[in-house]
Coordinates of N, CA, C and O and ligand atoms in Angstrom, one line a residue:
M1 N 158.2 137.7 101.2 CA 156.9 138.3 100.9 C 155.9 137.3 100.6 O 156.1 136.4 99.8
L2 N 154.7 137.3 101.1 CA 153.7 136.4 100.9 C 152.7 137.0 100.0 O 152.2 138.1 100.2
V3 N 152.4 136.3 98.9 CA 151.4 136.8 97.9 C 150.1 136.2 98.0 O 149.0 136.9 98.2
N4 N 150.0 134.9 98.0 CA 148.7 134.2 97.9 C 148.5 133.4 99.2 O 149.2 132.4 99.4
N5 N 147.5 133.7 99.9 CA 147.5 133.2 101.3 C 146.3 132.3 101.6 O 146.2 131.9 102.8
S6 N 145.5 131.9 100.7 CA 144.4 131.1 101.1 C 144.8 129.6 101.3 O 145.8 129.2 100.7
A7 N 144.0 128.9 102.0 CA 144.5 127.6 102.5 C 144.3 126.5 101.4 O 145.0 125.4 101.5
V8 N 143.4 126.6 100.5 CA 143.1 125.5 99.6 C 143.3 126.0 98.1 O 142.9 127.1 97.8
G9 N 143.9 125.2 97.3 CA 144.2 125.6 96.0 C 143.2 125.1 95.0 O 142.1 124.6 95.4
M10 N 143.5 125.1 93.7 CA 142.5 124.7 92.7 C 142.1 123.2 92.8 O 142.9 122.4 93.2
G11 N 140.8 123.0 92.5 CA 140.4 121.6 92.5 C 140.2 121.1 93.9 O 139.9 119.9 94.1
G12 N 140.3 121.9 95.0 CA 140.1 121.5 96.3 C 141.3 120.8 96.9 O 141.3 120.3 98.0
Y13 N 142.4 120.8 96.1 CA 143.6 120.2 96.7 C 144.2 121.1 97.8 O 144.2 122.3 97.6
P14 N 144.7 120.5 98.8 CA 145.3 121.3 99.9 C 146.6 122.0 99.3 O 147.3 121.4 98.5
R15 N 146.8 123.2 99.7 CA 147.9 123.9 99.2 C 149.2 123.4 99.8 O 149.2 123.0 101.0
H16 N 150.3 123.4 99.1 CA 151.6 123.1 99.6 C 152.2 124.5 100.0 O 152.3 125.4 99.2
S17 N 152.5 124.6 101.3 CA 153.1 125.9 101.8 C 154.6 125.7 101.9 O 155.1 124.9 102.6
I18 N 155.3 126.6 101.2 CA 156.8 126.4 101.1 C 157.4 127.7 101.5 O 157.1 128.8 101.1
L19 N 158.4 127.6 102.4 CA 159.2 128.8 102.9 C 160.6 128.6 102.5 O 161.3 127.6 102.9
F20 N 161.2 129.5 101.7 CA 162.6 129.4 101.3 C 163.4 130.3 102.3 O 162.9 131.5 102.6
V21 N 164.5 129.8 102.8 CA 165.2 130.6 103.9 C 166.7 130.6 103.6 O 167.3 129.6 103.2
C22 N 167.3 131.8 103.7 CA 168.7 132.0 103.7 C 169.1 132.8 104.9 O 168.3 132.9 105.9
L23 N 170.3 133.4 104.9 CA 170.7 134.2 106.1 C 170.1 135.6 106.1 O 169.4 135.9 107.1
G24 N 170.2 136.3 105.1 CA 169.7 137.7 105.1 C 168.4 138.0 104.5 O 167.8 139.0 104.6
N25 N 167.9 137.0 103.7 CA 166.6 137.2 102.9 C 166.7 138.3 101.9 O 165.7 139.0 101.6
I26 N 167.9 138.6 101.4 CA 168.0 139.6 100.4 C 168.7 139.1 99.1 O 168.5 139.7 98.0
C27 N 169.4 138.0 99.2 CA 170.1 137.5 98.0 C 169.5 136.2 97.4 O 168.8 136.2 96.4
R28 N 169.6 135.1 98.2 CA 169.2 133.7 97.6 C 167.7 133.4 97.8 O 167.1 133.0 96.8
S29 N 167.2 133.6 99.0 CA 165.8 133.1 99.2 C 164.8 134.0 98.5 O 163.8 133.5 98.0
P30 N 165.0 135.3 98.3 CA 164.1 136.1 97.4 C 164.1 135.6 96.0 O 163.0 135.5 95.3
L31 N 165.3 135.2 95.5 CA 165.4 134.6 94.1 C 164.7 133.3 94.1 O 163.9 133.0 93.2
A32 N 164.9 132.4 95.2 CA 164.2 131.1 95.2 C 162.7 131.3 95.2 O 162.0 130.6 94.5
E33 N 162.2 132.3 96.0 CA 160.8 132.5 96.0 C 160.2 133.0 94.7 O 159.3 132.4 94.1
G34 N 160.9 134.0 94.1 CA 160.5 134.5 92.8 C 160.6 133.5 91.6 O 159.7 133.4 90.8
V35 N 161.6 132.8 91.6 CA 161.8 131.8 90.5 C 160.8 130.7 90.6 O 160.2 130.2 89.7
F36 N 160.6 130.2 91.9 CA 159.7 129.1 92.0 C 158.3 129.5 91.7 O 157.5 128.8 91.0
R37 N 157.9 130.8 92.1 CA 156.6 131.3 91.7 C 156.4 131.4 90.2 O 155.4 131.0 89.6
H38 N 157.5 131.8 89.5 CA 157.5 132.0 88.1 C 157.3 130.6 87.4 O 156.5 130.5 86.5
V39 N 158.1 129.7 87.9 CA 158.0 128.3 87.3 C 156.7 127.7 87.5 O 156.1 127.1 86.6
A40 N 156.1 127.9 88.7 CA 154.8 127.3 89.0 C 153.7 128.0 88.1 O 152.8 127.3 87.6
E41 N 153.8 129.3 88.0 CA 152.9 130.0 87.1 C 153.0 129.5 85.7 O 151.9 129.3 85.0
A42 N 154.2 129.4 85.2 CA 154.4 128.9 83.8 C 153.8 127.5 83.6 O 153.3 127.2 82.5
G43 N 153.8 126.7 84.7 CA 153.2 125.4 84.6 C 151.7 125.3 85.0 O 151.1 124.3 85.1
G44 N 151.1 126.5 85.2 CA 149.7 126.6 85.5 C 149.4 126.0 86.9 O 148.3 125.6 87.2
A45 N 150.4 126.0 87.8 CA 150.3 125.3 89.1 C 150.4 126.3 90.3 O 150.4 125.8 91.4
D46 N 150.5 127.6 90.0 CA 150.8 128.5 91.1 C 149.7 128.5 92.2 O 150.0 128.7 93.4
R47 N 148.5 128.2 91.8 CA 147.4 128.2 92.8 C 147.5 127.0 93.8 O 146.8 127.0 94.8
L48 N 148.4 126.1 93.5 CA 148.6 124.9 94.4 C 149.5 125.3 95.5 O 149.6 124.5 96.5
F49 N 150.2 126.4 95.4 CA 151.3 126.7 96.4 C 151.1 128.0 97.1 O 150.5 129.0 96.5
R50 N 151.5 128.0 98.3 CA 151.7 129.2 99.1 C 153.2 129.4 99.2 O 153.9 128.5 99.8
I51 N 153.8 130.5 98.7 CA 155.2 130.6 98.6 C 155.7 131.8 99.3 O 155.1 132.9 99.1
D52 N 156.7 131.7 100.1 CA 157.2 132.8 100.9 C 158.7 132.6 101.1 O 159.3 131.5 100.8
S53 N 159.4 133.6 101.6 CA 160.8 133.5 102.0 C 161.1 134.3 103.2 O 160.3 135.2 103.6
A54 N 162.2 134.0 103.9 CA 162.6 134.6 105.1 C 164.1 134.4 105.3 O 164.7 133.6 104.6
G55 N 164.6 135.2 106.3 CA 166.1 135.0 106.6 C 166.2 134.5 108.1 O 165.3 134.7 108.9
T56 N 167.3 133.9 108.4 CA 167.5 133.5 109.8 C 167.9 134.7 110.6 O 167.8 134.8 111.8
G57 N 168.5 135.8 109.9 CA 168.9 137.0 110.6 C 167.9 138.1 110.2 O 167.2 138.0 109.2
A58 N 167.9 139.2 111.1 CA 167.0 140.3 110.9 C 167.7 141.6 110.4 O 167.0 142.6 110.3
W59 N 168.9 141.5 110.0 CA 169.7 142.7 109.7 C 169.0 143.5 108.6 O 169.1 144.7 108.5
H60 N 168.4 142.8 107.6 CA 167.9 143.5 106.4 C 166.4 143.6 106.5 O 165.8 143.8 105.4
A61 N 165.8 143.3 107.6 CA 164.3 143.3 107.7 C 163.7 144.6 107.1 O 164.2 145.7 107.4
G62 N 162.7 144.4 106.2 CA 162.1 145.6 105.6 C 162.7 146.0 104.3 O 162.2 146.9 103.6
S63 N 163.9 145.5 104.0 CA 164.6 145.9 102.8 C 164.2 145.1 101.5 O 163.8 143.9 101.7
P64 N 164.3 145.7 100.4 CA 164.1 144.9 99.1 C 165.2 144.0 98.9 O 166.3 144.1 99.5
P65 N 165.1 143.1 98.0 CA 166.2 142.2 97.6 C 167.5 143.0 97.2 O 167.4 144.1 96.7
D66 N 168.6 142.4 97.3 CA 169.9 142.9 96.8 C 169.7 143.3 95.3 O 169.1 142.5 94.6
P67 N 170.2 144.5 94.9 CA 170.1 144.9 93.5 C 170.6 143.8 92.5 O 170.1 143.7 91.4
R68 N 171.6 143.1 92.9 CA 172.1 142.0 92.0 C 171.2 140.9 91.9 O 171.1 140.3 90.8
S69 N 170.4 140.6 92.9 CA 169.4 139.5 92.8 C 168.2 140.0 91.9 O 167.7 139.3 91.1
I70 N 167.8 141.3 92.1 CA 166.8 141.9 91.3 C 167.2 141.9 89.8 O 166.4 141.5 88.9
A71 N 168.5 142.2 89.6 CA 169.0 142.3 88.2 C 169.0 141.0 87.5 O 168.5 140.9 86.3
I72 N 169.5 139.9 88.2 CA 169.5 138.6 87.5 C 168.1 138.1 87.3 O 167.9 137.4 86.3
A73 N 167.2 138.3 88.2 CA 165.9 137.9 88.0 C 165.2 138.6 86.8 O 164.6 138.0 86.0
N74 N 165.4 139.9 86.8 CA 164.9 140.8 85.7 C 165.4 140.2 84.3 O 164.6 140.2 83.4
R75 N 166.7 139.8 84.3 CA 167.2 139.4 83.0 C 166.5 138.1 82.5 O 166.5 137.8 81.4
H76 N 165.8 137.4 83.5 CA 165.1 136.2 83.1 C 163.6 136.5 83.1 O 162.8 135.5 83.2
G77 N 163.2 137.8 83.1 CA 161.8 138.1 83.1 C 161.0 137.9 84.3 O 159.8 137.8 84.3
I78 N 161.7 138.0 85.5 CA 161.1 137.8 86.8 C 161.3 139.0 87.6 O 162.4 139.5 87.8
D79 N 160.2 139.6 88.2 CA 160.3 140.8 89.0 C 160.2 140.4 90.5 O 159.1 140.0 90.9
I80 N 161.3 140.6 91.2 CA 161.3 140.3 92.6 C 161.4 141.6 93.5 O 161.6 141.5 94.7
S81 N 161.3 142.7 92.8 CA 161.6 144.0 93.4 C 160.7 144.4 94.6 O 161.0 145.2 95.4
Q82 N 159.5 143.8 94.5 CA 158.5 144.2 95.6 C 158.6 143.3 96.8 O 157.9 143.6 97.8
Q83 N 159.5 142.3 96.8 CA 159.6 141.5 98.1 C 160.3 142.4 99.1 O 161.1 143.3 98.8
R84 N 160.1 142.0 100.4 CA 160.7 142.7 101.5 C 161.2 141.7 102.5 O 160.5 140.7 102.8
A85 N 162.4 141.9 103.0 CA 163.1 140.9 103.8 C 162.4 140.8 105.2 O 161.9 141.8 105.7
R86 N 162.4 139.7 105.8 CA 161.9 139.5 107.2 C 162.6 138.3 107.8 O 163.2 137.5 107.1
R87 N 162.6 138.2 109.1 CA 163.2 137.1 109.8 C 162.2 136.0 110.0 O 161.0 136.2 110.2
I88 N 162.6 134.7 109.9 CA 161.8 133.6 110.1 C 161.2 133.7 111.5 O 161.9 134.1 112.5
E89 N 160.0 133.2 111.7 CA 159.4 133.3 113.1 C 158.7 131.9 113.4 O 158.4 131.1 112.4
A90 N 158.3 131.7 114.6 CA 157.7 130.4 115.0 C 156.5 130.1 114.2 O 156.3 128.9 113.8
A91 N 155.7 131.1 113.8 CA 154.4 130.8 113.1 C 154.8 130.1 111.7 O 154.0 129.3 111.2
D92 N 155.9 130.5 111.1 CA 156.3 129.9 109.9 C 156.4 128.4 110.0 O 156.0 127.6 109.1
L93 N 157.0 128.0 111.1 CA 157.2 126.5 111.3 C 155.9 125.8 111.5 O 155.8 124.6 111.0
T94 N 154.9 126.4 112.1 CA 153.7 125.7 112.3 C 152.8 125.7 111.0 O 152.1 124.8 110.7
E95 N 153.0 126.8 110.2 CA 152.1 127.0 109.0 C 152.6 126.3 107.8 O 151.9 126.0 106.9
C96 N 154.0 126.2 107.6 CA 154.5 125.7 106.4 C 154.7 124.2 106.3 O 154.9 123.6 107.4
D97 N 154.5 123.6 105.1 CA 154.7 122.2 105.0 C 156.2 121.9 104.8 O 156.7 120.9 105.3
H98 N 156.9 122.8 104.1 CA 158.3 122.6 103.8 C 159.1 123.9 104.0 O 158.8 124.9 103.4
V99 N 160.1 123.8 104.8 CA 161.0 124.9 105.1 C 162.4 124.6 104.4 O 163.0 123.6 104.9
L100 N 162.8 125.3 103.4 CA 163.9 124.9 102.6 C 165.0 125.9 102.7 O 165.0 127.0 102.3
G101 N 166.1 125.4 103.4 CA 167.3 126.3 103.7 C 168.2 126.2 102.5 O 168.4 125.2 101.9
M102 N 168.8 127.4 102.2 CA 169.7 127.5 101.0 C 171.1 126.8 101.3 O 171.7 126.3 100.4
D103 N 171.5 126.8 102.6 CA 172.8 126.1 102.9 C 172.6 125.4 104.2 O 171.6 125.5 105.0
R104 N 173.6 124.5 104.6 CA 173.5 123.7 105.8 C 173.5 124.5 107.0 O 172.9 124.2 108.0
S105 N 174.1 125.7 107.0 CA 174.1 126.5 108.1 C 172.7 127.1 108.4 O 172.3 127.1 109.5
N106 N 172.0 127.4 107.3 CA 170.6 127.9 107.5 C 169.8 126.8 108.1 O 169.0 127.0 109.0
V107 N 169.9 125.5 107.6 CA 169.2 124.4 108.1 C 169.4 124.2 109.5 O 168.5 124.0 110.4
D108 N 170.7 124.2 109.9 CA 171.1 124.0 111.3 C 170.5 125.0 112.2 O 170.0 124.8 113.3
T109 N 170.6 126.3 111.8 CA 170.1 127.4 112.6 C 168.6 127.3 112.8 O 168.1 127.4 113.9
I110 N 167.8 126.9 111.7 CA 166.4 126.8 111.9 C 166.0 125.6 112.8 O 165.2 125.7 113.7
R111 N 166.7 124.5 112.5 CA 166.4 123.3 113.4 C 166.7 123.5 114.8 O 166.0 123.1 115.7
N112 N 167.8 124.2 115.1 CA 168.2 124.5 116.5 C 167.2 125.5 117.2 O 166.9 125.4 118.3
A113 N 166.7 126.4 116.4 CA 165.7 127.4 116.9 C 164.3 126.8 117.1 O 163.6 127.2 118.0
F114 N 164.0 125.9 116.3 CA 162.6 125.3 116.3 C 162.7 123.8 116.3 O 162.3 123.1 115.3
P115 N 163.3 123.2 117.3 CA 163.5 121.7 117.2 C 162.3 120.9 117.1 O 162.4 119.8 116.5
A116 N 161.1 121.3 117.5 CA 159.9 120.5 117.4 C 159.5 120.4 115.9 O 158.8 119.4 115.6
H117 N 160.0 121.2 115.1 CA 159.6 121.2 113.6 C 160.8 120.8 112.7 O 160.7 121.0 111.5
A118 N 161.8 120.2 113.3 CA 163.1 119.9 112.6 C 162.8 119.0 111.3 O 163.4 119.2 110.3
A119 N 161.8 118.2 111.4 CA 161.5 117.2 110.3 C 161.0 117.9 109.1 O 161.1 117.3 108.0
K120 N 160.5 119.1 109.1 CA 160.0 119.7 107.9 C 161.1 120.7 107.3 O 160.8 121.4 106.4
V121 N 162.2 120.7 108.0 CA 163.3 121.6 107.5 C 164.3 120.8 106.7 O 164.8 119.8 107.1
H122 N 164.6 121.3 105.5 CA 165.4 120.5 104.5 C 166.4 121.5 103.8 O 166.1 122.7 103.7
L123 N 167.5 120.9 103.4 CA 168.4 121.6 102.5 C 167.8 121.6 101.1 O 167.4 120.6 100.6
Y124 N 167.7 122.8 100.5 CA 166.9 123.0 99.3 C 167.3 122.0 98.2 O 166.5 121.3 97.6
L125 N 168.6 122.0 97.9 CA 169.0 121.1 96.7 C 168.9 119.7 97.0 O 168.6 118.9 96.1
D126 N 169.0 119.3 98.3 CA 168.8 117.9 98.7 C 167.3 117.5 98.5 O 167.0 116.5 97.9
F127 N 166.4 118.4 98.9 CA 165.0 118.2 98.8 C 164.5 118.1 97.4 O 163.7 117.3 97.0
A128 N 165.0 119.1 96.6 CA 164.5 119.2 95.2 C 165.2 118.3 94.2 O 164.6 117.7 93.3
L129 N 166.5 118.1 94.4 CA 167.4 117.4 93.4 C 168.1 116.2 93.9 O 168.9 115.6 93.2
R130 N 167.9 115.9 95.2 CA 168.6 114.8 95.8 C 170.1 115.1 95.7 O 170.9 114.2 95.5
R131 N 170.5 116.3 95.8 CA 171.9 116.7 95.7 C 172.3 117.4 97.0 O 171.7 118.5 97.3
G132 N 173.1 116.8 97.8 CA 173.4 117.3 99.2 C 174.4 118.4 99.1 O 175.5 118.3 99.7
A133 N 174.0 119.5 98.5 CA 175.0 120.7 98.3 C 174.3 122.0 98.7 O 173.1 122.1 98.7
D134 N 175.2 122.9 99.2 CA 174.7 124.2 99.5 C 174.5 125.1 98.3 O 175.2 124.9 97.3
I135 N 173.6 126.1 98.4 CA 173.6 127.2 97.4 C 174.5 128.2 98.1 O 174.1 128.8 99.1
P136 N 175.7 128.5 97.5 CA 176.6 129.4 98.2 C 176.1 130.8 98.3 O 175.4 131.3 97.4
D137 N 176.5 131.4 99.4 CA 176.1 132.8 99.6 C 176.9 133.7 98.6 O 178.1 133.8 98.7
P138 N 176.2 134.5 97.8 CA 176.9 135.3 96.8 C 177.1 136.7 97.2 O 177.7 137.5 96.5
Y139 N 176.8 137.0 98.5 CA 176.7 138.4 98.9 C 178.0 139.2 98.8 O 178.1 140.3 98.4
H140 N 179.1 138.5 99.1 CA 180.4 139.2 99.1 C 181.2 139.0 97.8 O 182.3 139.4 97.7
G141 N 180.5 138.4 96.8 CA 181.2 138.2 95.5 C 180.6 139.1 94.5 O 180.1 140.2 94.8
G142 N 180.8 138.7 93.2 CA 180.4 139.6 92.1 C 179.2 139.1 91.4 O 178.5 138.1 91.8
A143 N 178.9 139.6 90.2 CA 177.7 139.3 89.4 C 177.7 137.9 89.0 O 176.6 137.2 88.9
Q144 N 178.9 137.3 88.7 CA 178.9 135.9 88.3 C 178.3 135.0 89.3 O 177.6 134.0 89.0
G145 N 178.6 135.3 90.6 CA 178.0 134.4 91.7 C 176.5 134.5 91.7 O 175.9 133.4 91.9
F146 N 175.9 135.6 91.4 CA 174.5 135.7 91.3 C 173.9 135.0 90.1 O 172.9 134.3 90.2
A147 N 174.7 135.0 89.0 CA 174.2 134.2 87.8 C 174.3 132.7 88.1 O 173.4 132.0 87.7
D148 N 175.3 132.3 88.8 CA 175.4 130.9 89.2 C 174.3 130.5 90.1 O 173.7 129.4 90.0
V149 N 174.0 131.3 91.1 CA 172.9 131.0 92.0 C 171.6 131.0 91.3 O 170.8 130.1 91.5
Y150 N 171.4 131.9 90.3 CA 170.1 131.9 89.6 C 170.0 130.5 88.8 O 168.9 129.9 88.9
R151 N 171.1 130.1 88.2 CA 171.0 128.9 87.4 C 170.7 127.7 88.3 O 169.8 126.8 87.9
T152 N 171.3 127.6 89.4 CA 171.1 126.5 90.3 C 169.6 126.5 90.8 O 169.0 125.5 90.9
I153 N 169.2 127.7 91.2 CA 167.8 127.8 91.7 C 166.8 127.5 90.7 O 165.8 126.9 90.9
R154 N 167.0 127.9 89.4 CA 166.1 127.6 88.4 C 166.0 126.1 88.2 O 164.8 125.5 88.1
E155 N 167.1 125.4 88.2 CA 167.1 123.9 88.1 C 166.3 123.3 89.2 O 165.5 122.4 89.1
A156 N 166.6 123.8 90.4 CA 166.0 123.2 91.6 C 164.5 123.5 91.6 O 163.7 122.7 92.0
S157 N 164.1 124.7 91.1 CA 162.7 125.1 91.1 C 161.9 124.1 90.2 O 160.7 123.7 90.6
E158 N 162.4 123.8 89.1 CA 161.7 122.9 88.1 C 161.6 121.5 88.7 O 160.5 120.9 88.6
A159 N 162.6 121.1 89.4 CA 162.6 119.7 90.0 C 161.6 119.8 91.2 O 160.9 118.8 91.4
L160 N 161.6 120.8 92.0 CA 160.7 121.0 93.1 C 159.2 120.9 92.7 O 158.4 120.3 93.2
L161 N 159.0 121.7 91.6 CA 157.6 121.7 91.1 C 157.2 120.3 90.6 O 156.1 119.9 91.0
A162 N 158.0 119.6 89.9 CA 157.7 118.2 89.5 C 157.5 117.3 90.7 O 156.5 116.6 90.8
R163 N 158.3 117.4 91.7 CA 158.1 116.6 92.9 C 156.8 116.9 93.6 O 156.1 116.0 94.0
L164 N 156.5 118.2 93.8 CA 155.4 118.5 94.6 C 154.1 118.3 93.9 O 153.1 118.0 94.5
T165 N 154.1 118.5 92.6 CA 152.8 118.3 91.9 C 152.5 116.8 91.8 O 151.3 116.5 91.9
V166 N 153.4 115.9 91.7 CA 153.2 114.5 91.8 C 152.6 114.2 93.2 O 151.6 113.5 93.4
D167 N 153.2 114.8 94.2 CA 152.8 114.6 95.6 C 151.3 115.1 95.8 O 150.5 114.4 96.4
I168 N 151.0 116.2 95.3 CA 149.6 116.8 95.4 C 148.6 115.9 94.7 O 147.6 115.6 95.2
A169 N 149.0 115.4 93.5 CA 148.0 114.6 92.7 C 147.7 113.3 93.4 O 146.7 112.7 93.2
S170 N 148.6 112.8 94.3 CA 148.4 111.6 95.0 C 147.6 111.7 96.2 O 147.2 110.7 96.8
R171 N 147.3 113.0 96.6 CA 146.5 113.2 97.8 C 145.0 113.1 97.5 O 144.6 113.5 96.4
P172 N 144.2 112.7 98.4 CA 142.8 112.7 98.2 C 142.3 114.2 98.1 O 142.9 115.1 98.8
V173 N 141.3 114.4 97.3 CA 140.7 115.8 97.2 C 140.1 116.1 98.6 O 139.5 115.2 99.2
S174 N 140.3 117.3 99.1 CA 139.8 117.6 100.5 C 138.3 117.4 100.6 O 137.6 117.8 99.7
G175 N 137.9 116.8 101.7 CA 136.5 116.6 101.9 C 136.0 115.3 101.3 O 134.9 114.8 101.6
Q176 N 136.9 114.6 100.6 CA 136.5 113.3 100.0 C 137.1 112.1 100.8 O 138.2 112.2 101.2
A177 N 136.3 111.1 101.0 CA 136.9 109.9 101.7 C 138.0 109.3 100.9 O 138.0 109.3 99.7
S178 N 139.0 108.8 101.6 CA 140.2 108.3 100.9 C 140.0 106.8 100.5 O 140.7 106.3 99.7
S179 N 138.9 106.2 101.0 CA 138.7 104.8 100.7 C 137.2 104.6 100.5 O 136.4 105.2 101.2
T180 N 136.8 103.8 99.5 CA 135.4 103.5 99.3 C 135.0 102.1 99.7 O 133.9 101.7 99.6
T181 N 135.9 101.4 100.2 CA 135.6 100.0 100.6 C 135.1 99.9 102.0 O 135.3 100.8 102.8
Ligands
LIG1 P1 171.5 135.9 101.7 O1 172.9 136.7 101.5 O2 171.6 135.1 102.9 O3 171.5 135.0 100.4 O4 170.4 136.9 101.7 C1 173.4 137.5 102.5 C2 173.0 138.8 102.6 C3 173.5 139.6 103.6 C4 174.5 139.2 104.4 C5 174.9 137.9 104.4 C6 174.4 137.1 103.4 N1 175.0 140.0 105.4 O5 176.0 139.7 106.1 O6 174.5 141.2 105.6

């Protein structure tokens, strides 16, 4: 679900557009979207970002997140119940700066489907934490799997925010020359 869609964030800085992707867009990537938005809001930085999520598959298109993802988010004061699943599409690859797959299979699927944009597709934990690990699919497991996914996503969200806010601060303000010499 896309909430904030304008192209330029506060202070004239260009917005970072981030798409979180998993298989079904009902368990991991809705949590990644909601938790990152929450962390960015808490840091007063949400206006710098355009945040969305999608799945590589369309089986759950139009559905709200899995009740177990809604429940673990709620437990941490985050409401993701209004999100609706959708499948990733070509426009996402042209419009987003960073497409972050929850596991290697997601990354491979996206890169194979959109090879011209492979360079902006990353494994989430590798991009955020320099940790080349998957966020495992909790769909066929129990509540503990969702709690583990939440904890990992929370850690990655905070690292991602730190990484991207440094990156944004180093960019020239839009419309301003980058050199005065
Ligand atoms: P997600 O989890 O990719 O984290 O949303 C899954 C949700 C549904 C299915 C697989 C994974 N499924 O097979 O329906």
